[in-house]
XYZ file of C-alpha atoms in Angstrom:
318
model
C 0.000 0.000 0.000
C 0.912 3.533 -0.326
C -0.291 6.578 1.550
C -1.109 9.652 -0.737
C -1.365 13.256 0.885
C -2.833 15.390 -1.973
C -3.124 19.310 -1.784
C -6.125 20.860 -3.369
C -7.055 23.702 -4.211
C -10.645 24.677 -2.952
C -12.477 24.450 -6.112
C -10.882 21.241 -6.890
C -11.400 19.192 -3.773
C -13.807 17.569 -4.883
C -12.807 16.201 -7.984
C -9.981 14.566 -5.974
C -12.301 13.407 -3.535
C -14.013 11.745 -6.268
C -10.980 10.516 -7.704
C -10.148 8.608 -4.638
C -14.341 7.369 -4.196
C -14.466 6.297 -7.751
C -10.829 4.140 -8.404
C -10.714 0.700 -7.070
C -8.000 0.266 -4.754
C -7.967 3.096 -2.572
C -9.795 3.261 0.636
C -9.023 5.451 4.232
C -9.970 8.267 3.068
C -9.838 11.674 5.234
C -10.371 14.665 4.322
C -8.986 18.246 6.058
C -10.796 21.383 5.175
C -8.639 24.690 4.877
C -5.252 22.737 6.565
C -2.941 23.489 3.711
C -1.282 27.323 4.127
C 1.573 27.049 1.589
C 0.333 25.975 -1.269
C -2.797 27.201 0.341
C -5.913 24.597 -0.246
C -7.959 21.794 1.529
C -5.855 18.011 2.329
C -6.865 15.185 1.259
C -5.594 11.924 2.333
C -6.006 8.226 1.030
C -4.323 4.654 1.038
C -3.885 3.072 -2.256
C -2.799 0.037 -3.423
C 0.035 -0.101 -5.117
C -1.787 -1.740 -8.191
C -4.012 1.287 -8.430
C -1.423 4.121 -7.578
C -0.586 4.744 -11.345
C -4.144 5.406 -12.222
C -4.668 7.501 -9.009
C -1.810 9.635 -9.617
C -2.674 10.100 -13.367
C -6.059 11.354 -12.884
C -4.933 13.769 -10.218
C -2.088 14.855 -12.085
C -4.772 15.438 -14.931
C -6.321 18.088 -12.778
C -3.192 20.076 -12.468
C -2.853 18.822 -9.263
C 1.299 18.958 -10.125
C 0.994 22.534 -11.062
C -1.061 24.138 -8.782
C -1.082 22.052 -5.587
C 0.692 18.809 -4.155
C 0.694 15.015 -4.490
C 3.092 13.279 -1.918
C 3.039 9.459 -1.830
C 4.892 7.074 0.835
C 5.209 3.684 1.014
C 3.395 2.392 3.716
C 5.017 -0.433 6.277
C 2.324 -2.112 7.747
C -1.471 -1.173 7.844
C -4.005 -2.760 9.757
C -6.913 -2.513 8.395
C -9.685 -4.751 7.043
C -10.279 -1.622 4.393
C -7.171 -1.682 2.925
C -7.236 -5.726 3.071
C -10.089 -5.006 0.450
C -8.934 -2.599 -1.262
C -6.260 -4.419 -2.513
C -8.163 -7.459 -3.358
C -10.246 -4.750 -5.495
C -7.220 -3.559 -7.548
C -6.270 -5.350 -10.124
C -3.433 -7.365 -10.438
C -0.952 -8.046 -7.734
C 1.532 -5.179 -6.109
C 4.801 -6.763 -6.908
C 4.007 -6.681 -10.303
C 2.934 -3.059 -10.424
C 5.697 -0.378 -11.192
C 4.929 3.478 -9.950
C 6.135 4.854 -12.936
C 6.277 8.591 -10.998
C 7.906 6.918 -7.456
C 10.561 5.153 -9.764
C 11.305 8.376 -11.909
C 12.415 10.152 -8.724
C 13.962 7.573 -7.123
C 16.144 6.896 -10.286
C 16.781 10.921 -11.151
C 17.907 11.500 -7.263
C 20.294 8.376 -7.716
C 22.005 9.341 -10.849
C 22.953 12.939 -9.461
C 26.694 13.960 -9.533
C 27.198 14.355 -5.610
C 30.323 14.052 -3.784
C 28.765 11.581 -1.496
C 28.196 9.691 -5.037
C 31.613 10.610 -6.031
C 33.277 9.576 -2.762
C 31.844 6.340 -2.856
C 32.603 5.213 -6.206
C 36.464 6.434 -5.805
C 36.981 4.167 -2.445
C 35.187 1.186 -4.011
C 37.419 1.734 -6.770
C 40.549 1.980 -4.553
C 39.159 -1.062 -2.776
C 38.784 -3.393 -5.854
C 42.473 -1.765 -6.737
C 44.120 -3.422 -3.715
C 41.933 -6.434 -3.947
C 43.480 -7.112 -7.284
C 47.248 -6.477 -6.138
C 46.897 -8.694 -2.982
C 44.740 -10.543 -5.081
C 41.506 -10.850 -2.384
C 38.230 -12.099 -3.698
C 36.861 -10.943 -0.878
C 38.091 -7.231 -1.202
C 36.719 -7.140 -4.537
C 33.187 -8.427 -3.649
C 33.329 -5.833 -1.673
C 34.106 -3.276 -3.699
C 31.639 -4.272 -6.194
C 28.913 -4.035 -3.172
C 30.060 -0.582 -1.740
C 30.088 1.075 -5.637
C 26.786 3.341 -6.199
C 26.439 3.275 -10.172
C 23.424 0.786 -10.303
C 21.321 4.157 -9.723
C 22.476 6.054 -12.843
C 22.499 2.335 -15.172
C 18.545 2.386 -13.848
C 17.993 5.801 -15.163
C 19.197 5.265 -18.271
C 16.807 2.582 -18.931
C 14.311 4.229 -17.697
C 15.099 7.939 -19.601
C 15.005 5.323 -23.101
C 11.914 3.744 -22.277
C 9.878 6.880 -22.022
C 12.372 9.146 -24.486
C 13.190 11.424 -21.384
C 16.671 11.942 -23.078
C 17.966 14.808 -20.876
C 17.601 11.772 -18.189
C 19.548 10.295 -20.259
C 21.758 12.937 -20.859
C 22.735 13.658 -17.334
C 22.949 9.664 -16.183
C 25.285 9.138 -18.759
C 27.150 11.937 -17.986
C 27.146 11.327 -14.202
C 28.543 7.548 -14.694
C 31.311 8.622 -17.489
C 32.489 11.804 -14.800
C 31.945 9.343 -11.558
C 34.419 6.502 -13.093
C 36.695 9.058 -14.674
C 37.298 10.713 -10.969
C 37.467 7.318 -9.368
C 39.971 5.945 -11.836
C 41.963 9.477 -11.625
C 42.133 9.366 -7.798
C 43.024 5.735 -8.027
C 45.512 6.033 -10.794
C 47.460 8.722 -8.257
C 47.406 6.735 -5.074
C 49.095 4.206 -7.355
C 51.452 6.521 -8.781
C 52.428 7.666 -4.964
C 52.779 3.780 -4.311
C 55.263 2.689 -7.197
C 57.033 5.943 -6.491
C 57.255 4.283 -2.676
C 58.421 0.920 -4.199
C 55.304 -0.896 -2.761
C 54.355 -1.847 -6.328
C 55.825 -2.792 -9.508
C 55.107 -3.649 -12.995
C 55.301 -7.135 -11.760
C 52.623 -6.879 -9.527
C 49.882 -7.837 -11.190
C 51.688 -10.973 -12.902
C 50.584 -14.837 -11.930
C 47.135 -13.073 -10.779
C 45.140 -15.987 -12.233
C 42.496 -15.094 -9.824
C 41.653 -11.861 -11.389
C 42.070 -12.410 -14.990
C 38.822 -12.438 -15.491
C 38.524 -8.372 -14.951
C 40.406 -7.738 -17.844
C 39.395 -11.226 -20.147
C 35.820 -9.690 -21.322
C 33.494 -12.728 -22.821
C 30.193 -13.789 -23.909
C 29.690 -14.395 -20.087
C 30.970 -10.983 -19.038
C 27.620 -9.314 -21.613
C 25.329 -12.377 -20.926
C 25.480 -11.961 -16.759
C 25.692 -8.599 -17.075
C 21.589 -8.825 -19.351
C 21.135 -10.806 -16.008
C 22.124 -8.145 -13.353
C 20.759 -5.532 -15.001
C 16.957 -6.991 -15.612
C 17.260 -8.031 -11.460
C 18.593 -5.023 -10.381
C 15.500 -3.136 -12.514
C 12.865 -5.981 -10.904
C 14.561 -4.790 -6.968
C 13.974 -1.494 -7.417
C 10.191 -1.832 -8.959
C 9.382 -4.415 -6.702
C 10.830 -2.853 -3.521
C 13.253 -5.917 -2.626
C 16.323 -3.718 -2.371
C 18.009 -6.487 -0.337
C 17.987 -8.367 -3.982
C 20.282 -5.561 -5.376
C 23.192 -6.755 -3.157
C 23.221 -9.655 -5.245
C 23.107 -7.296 -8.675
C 26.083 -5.775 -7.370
C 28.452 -8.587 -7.283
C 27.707 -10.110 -10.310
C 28.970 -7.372 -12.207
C 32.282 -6.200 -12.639
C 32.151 -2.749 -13.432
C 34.221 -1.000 -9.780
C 36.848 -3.943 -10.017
C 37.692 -2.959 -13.679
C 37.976 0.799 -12.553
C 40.206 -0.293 -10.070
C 42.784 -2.522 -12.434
C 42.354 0.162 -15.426
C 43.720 2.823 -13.201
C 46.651 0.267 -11.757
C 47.507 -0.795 -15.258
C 48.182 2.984 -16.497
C 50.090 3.407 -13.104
C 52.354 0.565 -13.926
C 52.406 0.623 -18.326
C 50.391 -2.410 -18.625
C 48.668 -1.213 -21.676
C 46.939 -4.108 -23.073
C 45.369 -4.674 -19.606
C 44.139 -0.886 -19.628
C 42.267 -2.153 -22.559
C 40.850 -5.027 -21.836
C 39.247 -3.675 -18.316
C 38.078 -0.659 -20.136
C 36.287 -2.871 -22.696
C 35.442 -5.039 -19.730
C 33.535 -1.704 -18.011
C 31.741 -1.158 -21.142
C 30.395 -4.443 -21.596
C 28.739 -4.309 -18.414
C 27.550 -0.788 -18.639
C 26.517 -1.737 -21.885
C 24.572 -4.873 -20.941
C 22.839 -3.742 -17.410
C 21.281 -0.248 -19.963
C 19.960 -3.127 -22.534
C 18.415 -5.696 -19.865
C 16.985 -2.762 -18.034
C 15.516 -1.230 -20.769
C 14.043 -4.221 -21.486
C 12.530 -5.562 -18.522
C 10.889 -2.259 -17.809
C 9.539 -2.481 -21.595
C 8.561 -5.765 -20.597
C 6.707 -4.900 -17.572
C 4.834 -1.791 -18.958
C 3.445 -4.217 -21.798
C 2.153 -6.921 -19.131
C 0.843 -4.897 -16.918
C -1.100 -3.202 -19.699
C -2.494 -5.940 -20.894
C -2.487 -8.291 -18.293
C -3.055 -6.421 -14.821
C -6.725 -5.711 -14.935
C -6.386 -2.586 -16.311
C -6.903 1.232 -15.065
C -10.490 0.864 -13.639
C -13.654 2.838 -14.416
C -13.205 6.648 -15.134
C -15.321 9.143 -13.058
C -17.434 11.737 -14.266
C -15.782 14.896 -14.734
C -12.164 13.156 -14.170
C -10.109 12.323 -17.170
C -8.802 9.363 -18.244
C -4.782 8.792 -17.466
């Protein structure tokens, strides 16, 4: 279930109120006259499941609701209710099928931002899965792959080609090419400081069988990375993030970061190139699967999740 909290303006209450009467799936209902001061309108507060939220937010963002008032929507942890129990048997189709397009939007746009606590992150992973593959540690680079925060910005590029929001695009792109780039750079230097210290050497990362595979891109490397990508979407749309600890090490996308920027340190330059194509591959693979799987789940649920519901007088259609 979700909890909506829905600012109206006076003259539209309401429609809203009908909005929430009329759509199958929503049920506590309250309504509080004159509460809102800034935007300055009546409150109006529901429960919907999560199989009827897209409709619900449609129709009220039909009535300008976006513009000229408020929609807020929370997931909801547990509700008690013998209402809600119904409501949700009312709505059609079942609630871990049913993506909130507008709830994933955000989530995905806030994730792909250039921040330094995005930045930070993605540099010490990288420096982690560095010294994972000089030592070499499996374990180190597990957990590199786990700390690194790019799955955000691979999920809104999916998402930004699916509905043709290309400055989405635009900006994820540019926030994964500027996040490695920094990572790799700050990487590359602590390496430079430790070959100019004598703690490595170009034979460092010789008889390293364990972590060939970083810089050995395969069929594998694309074909698990189709499979990370179209979980890591499902996590996120279903609300299991504990499942996206599992996309994170299956790809290798920090741990290549981390041997490109230790193979420029030490001159190794056909390993630069083989984790850089490695990094691309996976990129490449997690954008396609995601893309997709959302494409996938847009066309089932249209046609196979019961629909939107009956329309209300005087509400349009989403």
């Amino acid at each position: 279930m979700l909890h909506l909290r829905v600012i109206a303006p006076f003259k539209r209450t309401e429609q809203v109120v009908e909005v929430f009467d009329r759509t199958p799936g929503v049920t506590n209902v309250v309504l509080l006259p004159k509460a809102a001061r800034k935007p300055e309108g009546d409150v109006v507060l529901a429960d919907v499941a999560r199989e009827a939220a897209n409709t619900v937010i449609d129709r009220l963002k039909a009535l300008g609701l976006e513009r000229d008032g408020s929609i807020t929507a929370e997931d909801i942890e547990l509700s008690i209710s013998r209402g809600a129990a119904e409501a949700e048997e009312r709505a059609p189709g079942e609630g871990d099928d049913a993506v909130v397009w507008d709830q994933f939007e955000q989530r995905v746009a806030l994730d792909s931002r250039i921040t330094w606590a995005f930045l930070a992150f993605l540099a010490i992973a990288t420096q982690i899965a560095a010294i994972g593959v000089l030592i070499p540690s499996q374990i180190l680079i597990v957990g590199a792959m786990v700390l690194g925060p790019e799955f955000g910005a691979v999920a809104a590029v999916s998402f930004g080609l699916l509905r043709r929001r290309w400055r989405l695009v635009g900006g994820a792109a540019r926030t994964l090419a500027l996040g490695f780039a920094a990572a790799i750079a700050v990487t590359l230097a602590c390496a430079l400081v430790s070959r100019g210290l004598g703690w490595i050497s170009p034979q460092s990362l010789r008889h390293h069988d364990e972590v060939r595979f970083i810089v050995t891109p395969d069929r594998w490397s694309f074909i698990v990375a189709l499979l990370a990508g179209a979980a890591g979407v499902l996590s996120i749309t279903a609300g299991k993030s504990s499942a996206l600890v599992g996309v994170f090490i299956s790809v290798t996308t920090v741990p290549a970061a981390g041997y490109m920027a230790l193979a420029l340190a030490l001159w190794r330059w056909d390993e630069v190139g083989g984790s850089a194509l490695q990094l691309l591959v996976n990129i490449a693979g997690m954008v396609v699967a995601g893309t997709l799987t959302l494409f996938l789940q847009r066309a089932l649920w249209s046609r196979y999740g019961g629909g939107r519901g009956k329309g209300a007088k005087g509400i349009p259609e989403a």
